[in-house]
Tab-separated table of C-alpha atoms and ligand atoms in Angstrom:
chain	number	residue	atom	x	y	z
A	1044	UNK	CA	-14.471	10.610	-25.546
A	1045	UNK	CA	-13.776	9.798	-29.413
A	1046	UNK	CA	-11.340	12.012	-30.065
A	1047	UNK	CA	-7.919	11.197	-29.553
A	1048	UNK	CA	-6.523	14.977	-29.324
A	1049	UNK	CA	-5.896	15.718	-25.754
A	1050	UNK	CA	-7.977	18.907	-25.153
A	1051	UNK	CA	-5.193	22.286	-23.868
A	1052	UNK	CA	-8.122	23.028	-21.275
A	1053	UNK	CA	-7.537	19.298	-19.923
A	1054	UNK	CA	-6.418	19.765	-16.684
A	1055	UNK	CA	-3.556	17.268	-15.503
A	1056	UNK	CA	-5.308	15.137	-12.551
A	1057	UNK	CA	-3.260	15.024	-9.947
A	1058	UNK	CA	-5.551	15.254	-6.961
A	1059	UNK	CA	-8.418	13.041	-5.238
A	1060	UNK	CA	-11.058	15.648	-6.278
A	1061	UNK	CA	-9.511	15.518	-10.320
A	1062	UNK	CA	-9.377	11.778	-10.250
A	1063	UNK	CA	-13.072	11.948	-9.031
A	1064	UNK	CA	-14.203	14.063	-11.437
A	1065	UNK	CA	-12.627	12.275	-13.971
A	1066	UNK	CA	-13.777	8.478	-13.122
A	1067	UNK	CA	-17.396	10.332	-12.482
A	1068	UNK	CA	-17.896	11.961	-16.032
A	1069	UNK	CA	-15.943	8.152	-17.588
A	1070	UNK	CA	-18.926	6.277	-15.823
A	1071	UNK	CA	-21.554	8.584	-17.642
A	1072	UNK	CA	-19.378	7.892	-20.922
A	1073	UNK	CA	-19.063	4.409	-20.717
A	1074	UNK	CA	-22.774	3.925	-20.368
A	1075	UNK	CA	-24.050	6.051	-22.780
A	1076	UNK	CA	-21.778	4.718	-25.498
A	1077	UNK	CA	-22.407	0.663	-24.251
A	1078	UNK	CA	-25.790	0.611	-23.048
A	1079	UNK	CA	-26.704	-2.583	-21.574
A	1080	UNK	CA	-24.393	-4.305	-24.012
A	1081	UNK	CA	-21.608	-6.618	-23.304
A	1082	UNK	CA	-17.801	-5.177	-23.228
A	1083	UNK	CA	-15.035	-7.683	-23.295
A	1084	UNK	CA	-11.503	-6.867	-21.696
A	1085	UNK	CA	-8.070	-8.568	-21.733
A	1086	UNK	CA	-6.486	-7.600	-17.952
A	1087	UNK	CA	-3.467	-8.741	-17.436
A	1088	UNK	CA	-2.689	-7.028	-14.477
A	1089	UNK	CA	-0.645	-4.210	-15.592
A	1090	UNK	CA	-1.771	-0.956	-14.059
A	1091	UNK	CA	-3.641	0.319	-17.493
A	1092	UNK	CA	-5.623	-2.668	-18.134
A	1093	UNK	CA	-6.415	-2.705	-14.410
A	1094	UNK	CA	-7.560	0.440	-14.073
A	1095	UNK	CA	-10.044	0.234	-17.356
A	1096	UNK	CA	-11.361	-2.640	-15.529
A	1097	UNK	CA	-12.394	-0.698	-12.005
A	1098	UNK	CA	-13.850	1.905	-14.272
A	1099	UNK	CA	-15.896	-0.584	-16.542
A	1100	UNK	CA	-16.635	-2.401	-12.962
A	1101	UNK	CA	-17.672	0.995	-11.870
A	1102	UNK	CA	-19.958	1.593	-14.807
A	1103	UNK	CA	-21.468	-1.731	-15.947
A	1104	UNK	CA	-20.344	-4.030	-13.828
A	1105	UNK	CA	-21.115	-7.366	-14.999
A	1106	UNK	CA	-21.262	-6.696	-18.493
A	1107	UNK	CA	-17.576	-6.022	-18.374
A	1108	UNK	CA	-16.117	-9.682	-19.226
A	1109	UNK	CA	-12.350	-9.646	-18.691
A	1110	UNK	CA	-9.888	-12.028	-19.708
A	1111	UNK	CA	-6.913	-12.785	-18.174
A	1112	UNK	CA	-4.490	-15.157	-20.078
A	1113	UNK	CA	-1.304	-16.735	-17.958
A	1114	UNK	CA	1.023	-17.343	-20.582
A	1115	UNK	CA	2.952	-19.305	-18.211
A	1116	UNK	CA	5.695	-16.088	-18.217
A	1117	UNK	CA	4.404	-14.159	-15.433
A	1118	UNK	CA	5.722	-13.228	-11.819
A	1119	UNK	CA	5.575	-15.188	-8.668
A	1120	UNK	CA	1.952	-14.242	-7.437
A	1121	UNK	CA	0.483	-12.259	-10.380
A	1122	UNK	CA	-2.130	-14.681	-11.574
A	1123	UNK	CA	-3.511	-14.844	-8.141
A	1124	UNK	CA	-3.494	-11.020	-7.309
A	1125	UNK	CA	-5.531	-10.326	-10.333
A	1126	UNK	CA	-8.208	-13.146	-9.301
A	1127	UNK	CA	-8.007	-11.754	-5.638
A	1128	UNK	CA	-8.741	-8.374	-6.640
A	1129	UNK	CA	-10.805	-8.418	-9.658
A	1130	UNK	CA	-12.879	-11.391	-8.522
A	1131	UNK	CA	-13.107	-11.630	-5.240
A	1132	UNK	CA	-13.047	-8.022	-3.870
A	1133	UNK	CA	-14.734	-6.269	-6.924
A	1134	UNK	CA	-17.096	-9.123	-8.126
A	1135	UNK	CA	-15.917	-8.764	-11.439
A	1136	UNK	CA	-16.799	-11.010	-14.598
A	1137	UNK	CA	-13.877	-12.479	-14.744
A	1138	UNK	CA	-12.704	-15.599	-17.157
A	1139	UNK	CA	-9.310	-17.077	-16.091
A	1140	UNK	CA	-7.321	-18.805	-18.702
A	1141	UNK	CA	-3.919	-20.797	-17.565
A	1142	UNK	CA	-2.630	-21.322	-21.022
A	1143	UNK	CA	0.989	-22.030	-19.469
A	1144	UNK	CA	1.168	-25.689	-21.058
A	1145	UNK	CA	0.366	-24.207	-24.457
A	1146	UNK	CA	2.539	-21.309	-24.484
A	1147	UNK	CA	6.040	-23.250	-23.283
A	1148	UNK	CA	4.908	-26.156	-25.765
A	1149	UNK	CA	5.114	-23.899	-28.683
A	1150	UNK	CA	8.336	-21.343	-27.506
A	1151	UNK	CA	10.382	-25.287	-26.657
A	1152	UNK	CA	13.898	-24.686	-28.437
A	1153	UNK	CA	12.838	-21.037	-29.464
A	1154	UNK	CA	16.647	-19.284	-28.821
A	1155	UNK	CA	15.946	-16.356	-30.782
A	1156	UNK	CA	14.726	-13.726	-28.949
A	1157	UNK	CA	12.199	-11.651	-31.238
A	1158	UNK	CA	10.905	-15.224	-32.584
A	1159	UNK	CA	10.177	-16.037	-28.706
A	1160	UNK	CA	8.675	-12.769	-28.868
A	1161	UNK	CA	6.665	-13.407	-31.853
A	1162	UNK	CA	5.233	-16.649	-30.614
A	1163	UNK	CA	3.855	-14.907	-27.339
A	1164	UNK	CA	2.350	-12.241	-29.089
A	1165	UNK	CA	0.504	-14.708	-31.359
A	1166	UNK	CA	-0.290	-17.259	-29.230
A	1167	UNK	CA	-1.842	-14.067	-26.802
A	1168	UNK	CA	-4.044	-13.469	-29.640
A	1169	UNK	CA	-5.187	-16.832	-30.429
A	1170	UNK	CA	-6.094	-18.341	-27.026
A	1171	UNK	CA	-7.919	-14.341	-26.346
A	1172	UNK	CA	-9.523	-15.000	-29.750
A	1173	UNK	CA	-10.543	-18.424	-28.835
A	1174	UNK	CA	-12.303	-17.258	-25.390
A	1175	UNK	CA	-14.089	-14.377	-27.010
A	1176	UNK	CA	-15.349	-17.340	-29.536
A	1177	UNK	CA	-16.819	-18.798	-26.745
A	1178	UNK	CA	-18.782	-15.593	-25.207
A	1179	UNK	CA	-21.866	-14.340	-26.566
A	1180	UNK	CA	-23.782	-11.372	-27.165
A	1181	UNK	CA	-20.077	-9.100	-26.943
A	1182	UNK	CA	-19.716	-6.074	-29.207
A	1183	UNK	CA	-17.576	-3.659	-27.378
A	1184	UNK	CA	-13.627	-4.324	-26.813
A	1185	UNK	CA	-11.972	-2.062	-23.922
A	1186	UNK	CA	-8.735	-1.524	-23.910
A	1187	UNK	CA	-5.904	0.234	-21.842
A	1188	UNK	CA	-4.705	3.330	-24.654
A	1189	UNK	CA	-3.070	5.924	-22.830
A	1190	UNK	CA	-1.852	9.019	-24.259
A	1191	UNK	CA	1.733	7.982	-24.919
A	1192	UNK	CA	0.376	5.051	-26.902
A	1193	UNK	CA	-1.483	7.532	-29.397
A	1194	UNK	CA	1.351	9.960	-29.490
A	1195	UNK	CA	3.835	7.623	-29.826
A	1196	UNK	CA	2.586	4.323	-31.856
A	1197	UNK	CA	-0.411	5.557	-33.313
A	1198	UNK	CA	-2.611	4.562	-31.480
A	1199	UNK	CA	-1.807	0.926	-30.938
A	1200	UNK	CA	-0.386	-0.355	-27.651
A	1201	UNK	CA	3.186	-0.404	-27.004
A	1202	UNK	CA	4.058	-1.675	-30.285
A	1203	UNK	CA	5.617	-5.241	-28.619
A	1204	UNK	CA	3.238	-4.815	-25.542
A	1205	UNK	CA	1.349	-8.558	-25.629
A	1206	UNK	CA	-1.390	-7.242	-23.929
A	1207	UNK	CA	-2.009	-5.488	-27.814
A	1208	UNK	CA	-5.889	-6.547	-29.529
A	1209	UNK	CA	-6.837	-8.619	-31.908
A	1210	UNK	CA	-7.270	-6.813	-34.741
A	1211	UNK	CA	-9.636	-9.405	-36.685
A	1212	UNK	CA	-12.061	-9.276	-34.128
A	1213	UNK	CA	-14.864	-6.896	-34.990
A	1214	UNK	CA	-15.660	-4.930	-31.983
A	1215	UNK	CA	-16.313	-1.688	-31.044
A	1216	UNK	CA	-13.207	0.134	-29.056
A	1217	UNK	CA	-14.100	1.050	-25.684
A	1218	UNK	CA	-10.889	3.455	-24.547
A	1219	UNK	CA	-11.502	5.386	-21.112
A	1220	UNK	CA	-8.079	6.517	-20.233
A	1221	UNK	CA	-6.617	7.249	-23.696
A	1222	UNK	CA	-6.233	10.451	-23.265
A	1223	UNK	CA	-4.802	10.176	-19.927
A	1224	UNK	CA	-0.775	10.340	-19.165
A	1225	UNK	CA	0.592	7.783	-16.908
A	1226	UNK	CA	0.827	9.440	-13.477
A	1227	UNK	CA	-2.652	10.217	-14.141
A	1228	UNK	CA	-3.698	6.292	-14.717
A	1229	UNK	CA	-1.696	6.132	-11.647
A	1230	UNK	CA	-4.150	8.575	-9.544
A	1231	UNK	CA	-7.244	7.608	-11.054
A	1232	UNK	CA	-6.102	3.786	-10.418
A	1233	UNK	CA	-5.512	5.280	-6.466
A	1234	UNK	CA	-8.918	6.528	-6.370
A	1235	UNK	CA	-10.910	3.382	-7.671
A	1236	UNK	CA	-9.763	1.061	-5.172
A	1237	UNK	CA	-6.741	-0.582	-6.665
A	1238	UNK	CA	-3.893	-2.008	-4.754
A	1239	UNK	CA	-0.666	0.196	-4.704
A	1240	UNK	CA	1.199	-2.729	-5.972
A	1241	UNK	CA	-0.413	-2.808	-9.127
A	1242	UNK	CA	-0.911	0.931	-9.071
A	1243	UNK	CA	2.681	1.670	-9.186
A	1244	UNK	CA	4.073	-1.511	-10.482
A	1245	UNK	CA	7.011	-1.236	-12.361
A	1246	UNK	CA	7.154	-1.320	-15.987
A	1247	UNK	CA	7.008	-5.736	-17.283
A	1248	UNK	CA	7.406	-6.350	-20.606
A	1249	UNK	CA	4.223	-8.005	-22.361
A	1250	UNK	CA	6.322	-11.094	-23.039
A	1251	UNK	CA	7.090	-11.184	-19.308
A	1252	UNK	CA	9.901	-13.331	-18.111
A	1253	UNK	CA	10.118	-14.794	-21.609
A	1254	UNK	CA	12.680	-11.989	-22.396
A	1255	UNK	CA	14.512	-12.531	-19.060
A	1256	UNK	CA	14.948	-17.055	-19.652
A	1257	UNK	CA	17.839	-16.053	-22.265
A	1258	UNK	CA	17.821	-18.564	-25.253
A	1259	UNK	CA	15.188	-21.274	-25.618
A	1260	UNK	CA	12.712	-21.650	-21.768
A	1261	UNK	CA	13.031	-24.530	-20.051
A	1262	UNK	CA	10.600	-25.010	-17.483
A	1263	UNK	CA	13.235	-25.431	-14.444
A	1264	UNK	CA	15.119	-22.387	-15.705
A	1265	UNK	CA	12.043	-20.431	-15.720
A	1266	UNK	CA	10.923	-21.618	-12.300
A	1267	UNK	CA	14.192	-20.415	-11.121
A	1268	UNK	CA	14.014	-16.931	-12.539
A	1269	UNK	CA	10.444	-16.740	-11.170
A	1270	UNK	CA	11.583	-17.834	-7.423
A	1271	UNK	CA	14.877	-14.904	-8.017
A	1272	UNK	CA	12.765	-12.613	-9.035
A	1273	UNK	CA	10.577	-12.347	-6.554
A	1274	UNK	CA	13.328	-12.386	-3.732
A	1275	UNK	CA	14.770	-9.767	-5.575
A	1276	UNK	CA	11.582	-7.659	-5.560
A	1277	UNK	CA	10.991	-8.413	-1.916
A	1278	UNK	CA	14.707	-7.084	-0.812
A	1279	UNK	CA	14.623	-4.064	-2.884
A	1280	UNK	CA	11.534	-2.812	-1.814
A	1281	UNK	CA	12.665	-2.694	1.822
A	1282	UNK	CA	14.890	-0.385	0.477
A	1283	UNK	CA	13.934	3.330	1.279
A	1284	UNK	CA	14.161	4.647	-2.421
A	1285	UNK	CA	13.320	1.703	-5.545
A	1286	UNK	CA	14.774	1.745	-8.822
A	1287	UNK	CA	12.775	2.504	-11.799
A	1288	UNK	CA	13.350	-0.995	-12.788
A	1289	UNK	CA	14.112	-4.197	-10.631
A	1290	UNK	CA	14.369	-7.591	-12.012
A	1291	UNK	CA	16.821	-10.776	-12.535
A	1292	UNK	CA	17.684	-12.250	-15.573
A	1293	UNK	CA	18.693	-16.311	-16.225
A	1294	UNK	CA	21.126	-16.529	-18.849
A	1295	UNK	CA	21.506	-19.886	-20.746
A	1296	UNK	CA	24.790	-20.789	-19.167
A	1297	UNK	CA	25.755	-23.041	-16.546
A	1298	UNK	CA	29.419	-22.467	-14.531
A	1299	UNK	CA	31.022	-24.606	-11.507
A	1300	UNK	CA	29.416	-24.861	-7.945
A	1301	UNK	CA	30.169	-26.944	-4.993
A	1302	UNK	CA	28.089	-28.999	-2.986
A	1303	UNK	CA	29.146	-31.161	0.194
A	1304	UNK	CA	27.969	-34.184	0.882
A	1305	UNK	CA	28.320	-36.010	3.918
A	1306	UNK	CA	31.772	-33.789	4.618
A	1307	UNK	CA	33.036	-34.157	0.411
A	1308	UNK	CA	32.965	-31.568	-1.523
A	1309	UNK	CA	31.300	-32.159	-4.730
A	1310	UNK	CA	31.780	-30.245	-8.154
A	1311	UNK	CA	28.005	-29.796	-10.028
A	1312	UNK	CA	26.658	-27.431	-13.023
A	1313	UNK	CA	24.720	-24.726	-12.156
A	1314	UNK	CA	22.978	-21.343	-13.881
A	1315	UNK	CA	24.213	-18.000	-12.658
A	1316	UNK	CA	21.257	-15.241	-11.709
A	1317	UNK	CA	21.804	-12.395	-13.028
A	1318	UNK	CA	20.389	-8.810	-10.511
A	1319	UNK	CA	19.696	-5.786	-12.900
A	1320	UNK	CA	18.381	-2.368	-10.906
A	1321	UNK	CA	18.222	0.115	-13.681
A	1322	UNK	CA	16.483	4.384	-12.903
A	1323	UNK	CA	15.746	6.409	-16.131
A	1324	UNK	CA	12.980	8.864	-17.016
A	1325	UNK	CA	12.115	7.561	-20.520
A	1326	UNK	CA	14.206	4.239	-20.813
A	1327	UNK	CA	15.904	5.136	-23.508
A	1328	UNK	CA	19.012	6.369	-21.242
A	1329	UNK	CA	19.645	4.556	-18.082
A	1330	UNK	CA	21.905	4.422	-15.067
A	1331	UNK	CA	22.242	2.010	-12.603
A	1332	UNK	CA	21.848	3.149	-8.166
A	1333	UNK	CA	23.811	1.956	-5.928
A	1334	UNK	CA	22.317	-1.445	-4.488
A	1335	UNK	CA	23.513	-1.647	-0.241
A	1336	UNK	CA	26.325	-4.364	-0.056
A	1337	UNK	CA	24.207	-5.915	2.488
A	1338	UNK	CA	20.875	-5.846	0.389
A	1339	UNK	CA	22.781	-7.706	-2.556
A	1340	UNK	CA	24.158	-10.330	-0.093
A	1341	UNK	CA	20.334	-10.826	1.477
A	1342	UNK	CA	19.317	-11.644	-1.913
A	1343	UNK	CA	22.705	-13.797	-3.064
A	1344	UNK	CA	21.965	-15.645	0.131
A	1345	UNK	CA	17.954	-16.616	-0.861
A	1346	UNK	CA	18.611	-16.721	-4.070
A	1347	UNK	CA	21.420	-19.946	-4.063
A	1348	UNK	CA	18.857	-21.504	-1.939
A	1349	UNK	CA	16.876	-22.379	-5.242
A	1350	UNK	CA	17.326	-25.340	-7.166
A	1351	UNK	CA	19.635	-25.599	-9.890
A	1352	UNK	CA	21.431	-21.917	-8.916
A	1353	UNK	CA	25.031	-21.641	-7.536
A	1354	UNK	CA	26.054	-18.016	-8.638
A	1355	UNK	CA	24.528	-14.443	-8.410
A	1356	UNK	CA	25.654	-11.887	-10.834
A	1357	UNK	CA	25.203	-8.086	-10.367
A	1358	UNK	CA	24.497	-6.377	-13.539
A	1359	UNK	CA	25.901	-2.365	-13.462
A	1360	UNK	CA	25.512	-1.577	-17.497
A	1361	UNK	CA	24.313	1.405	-18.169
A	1362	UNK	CA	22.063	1.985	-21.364
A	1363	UNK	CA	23.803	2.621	-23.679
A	1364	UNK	CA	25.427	0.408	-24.117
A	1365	UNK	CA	23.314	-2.422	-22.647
A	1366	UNK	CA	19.713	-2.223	-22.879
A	1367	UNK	CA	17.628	-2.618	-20.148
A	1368	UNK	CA	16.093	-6.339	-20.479
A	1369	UNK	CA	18.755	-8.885	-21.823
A	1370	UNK	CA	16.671	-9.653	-24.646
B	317	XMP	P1	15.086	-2.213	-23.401
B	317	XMP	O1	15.428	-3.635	-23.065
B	317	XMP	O2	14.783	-2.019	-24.860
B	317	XMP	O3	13.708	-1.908	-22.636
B	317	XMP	O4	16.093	-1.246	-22.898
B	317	XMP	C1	13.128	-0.642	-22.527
B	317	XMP	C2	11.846	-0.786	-21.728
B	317	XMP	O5	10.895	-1.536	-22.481
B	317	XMP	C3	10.523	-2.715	-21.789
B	317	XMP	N1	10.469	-3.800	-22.783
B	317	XMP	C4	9.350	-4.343	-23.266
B	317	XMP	N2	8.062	-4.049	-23.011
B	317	XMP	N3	7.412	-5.754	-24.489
B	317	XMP	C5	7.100	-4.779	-23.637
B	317	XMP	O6	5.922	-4.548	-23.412
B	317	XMP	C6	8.687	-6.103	-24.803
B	317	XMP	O7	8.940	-6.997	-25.603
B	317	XMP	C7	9.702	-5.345	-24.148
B	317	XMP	N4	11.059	-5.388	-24.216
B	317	XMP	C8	11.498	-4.417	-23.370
B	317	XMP	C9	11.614	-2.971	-20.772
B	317	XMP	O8	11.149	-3.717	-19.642
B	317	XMP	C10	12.035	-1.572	-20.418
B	317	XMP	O9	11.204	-1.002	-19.418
């Protein structure tokens, strides 16, 4: 599949039999264009980078390396799903790199946000760079292009997506699903096995929770956010409809709590949590659903449990005028 014109007499897959079809005539494609050659793959975890991965699993299994980098910014749990699925359930090649240490050494005091951004993205590339270094015998890259990506940016991945390639490395693009829309990564991604968690996981930002520790990351703040944002995740998805978007956000601000001791009341410093829920189509306008009284209290009530929080903030701007992350 080289060109990057979606054919009119593609049909949109939307059934088991499609998807089938699809990942079928993909497996045929990916081996006649690698051979027995080695293709190296940076998952993160994200449904298109997970769902190249089943399909190069699929078709070459072991000489599919992937790469996944924890930059230290991701969700409560993500590292490990991506080892639990990729390794242990589909066998896959798979080279796990906790570069936490190195990425929150270099963003330390970084308070502007698309210089925090910048650092990710860079460091991303340098530490991938550095393990592909290390590999031999690789001359294919895979990568998770969908169709928006070539419509919209050219080809390259969401233009401030981390997850984006090194361009200085010299390998050949492997690109199974570039032609496909998202729903469609969704139902191929059904069809190959992959968990419905990371099949229809919301949009994350490629500099995760970096854009959601406002100012410069501290480690405790970041922790924080973390624990939040997974209790937030957990109470909204008992809900019976979720947002588009779910997530917290940890401003760089600390306001007046109260903690007794032995009876006294005692005055501390604590940082506020901040809920955002947003439902759009396209992002670019977005309104914000009604969250149950009792589903925001749930989460108020976990959420003060962790250390260093005393106050829970529901955010209800719409975009415009806010945008959706606070960075
Ligand atoms: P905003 O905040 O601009 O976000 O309203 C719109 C959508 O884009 C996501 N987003 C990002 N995605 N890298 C990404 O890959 C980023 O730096 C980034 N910033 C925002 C955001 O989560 C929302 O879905």
């Amino acid at each position: 599949m080289s060109s990057n014109v979606r054919p009119e007499s593609m049909e949109r897959i939307t059934t088991k039999a499609l998807a089938d079809a699809f990942i079928e005539e993909q497996i045929a494609e990916i081996k006649a264009q690698v051979g027995d050659k080695k293709v190296l793959l940076a998952l993160s975890g994200g449904v298109d980078s997970s769902v190249v991965a089943a399909l190069l699993i699929k078709a070459i299994g072991q000489n599919l390396v992937c790469v996944h980098v924890n930059h230290g910014l991701l969700r409560k749990g993500e590292p490990e799903q991506v080892i639990e699925v990729f390794k242990n359930q589909m066998n896959a090649n798979l080279i796990y790199v906790d570069a936490t240490d190195r990425f929150l050494d270099k963003l330390a005091g970084v308070d502007e946000p698309e210089k925090k951004r910048k650092i990710i993205g860079a460091e991303f590339i340098d530490v991938f760079a550095e393990e592909a270094a290390k590999l031999e015998g690789i001359e294919f890259l895979a990568q998770g292009t969908i169709y928006p990506d070539i419509l919209e940016s050219d080809g390259v991945k969401a233009h401030h997506n981390v997850g984006g390639l090194p361009e200085e490395l010299n390998f050949e693009l492997v690109e199974p699903i570039k032609l496909l829309y998202k729903d469609e990564v969704r139902v191929v991604g059904k069809e190959l096995g992959l968990p419905d968690n990371m099949v229809y996981r919301q949009p994350f930002p490629g500099p995760g929770l970096g854009v959601r520790c406002v100012g410069a990351i501290t480690r405790d703040r970041l922790d924080a956010l973390r624990e939040a944002d997974a209790i937030v995740r957990e109470e909204i998805e008992k809900l019976p409809e979720t947002p588009w978007q779910y997530f917290c956000a940890i401003p760089d601000i600390k306001s007046t709590g109260i903690k007794y001791v032995n009876g006294k009341g005692e005055r501390y410093m604590g940082w506020a949590v901040v809920i955002r829920a947003v439902n759009t189509t396209d992002a670019v306008k977005v309104t914000v659903p009604e969250i149950p009284f009792s589903a925001l209290c749930a989460m108020r009530d976990k959420i003060v449990q962790i250390p260093g929080v005393n106050r829970v903030l529901w955010d209800i701007s719409e975009k415009p005028v806010a945008t959706i992350e606070w960075e």
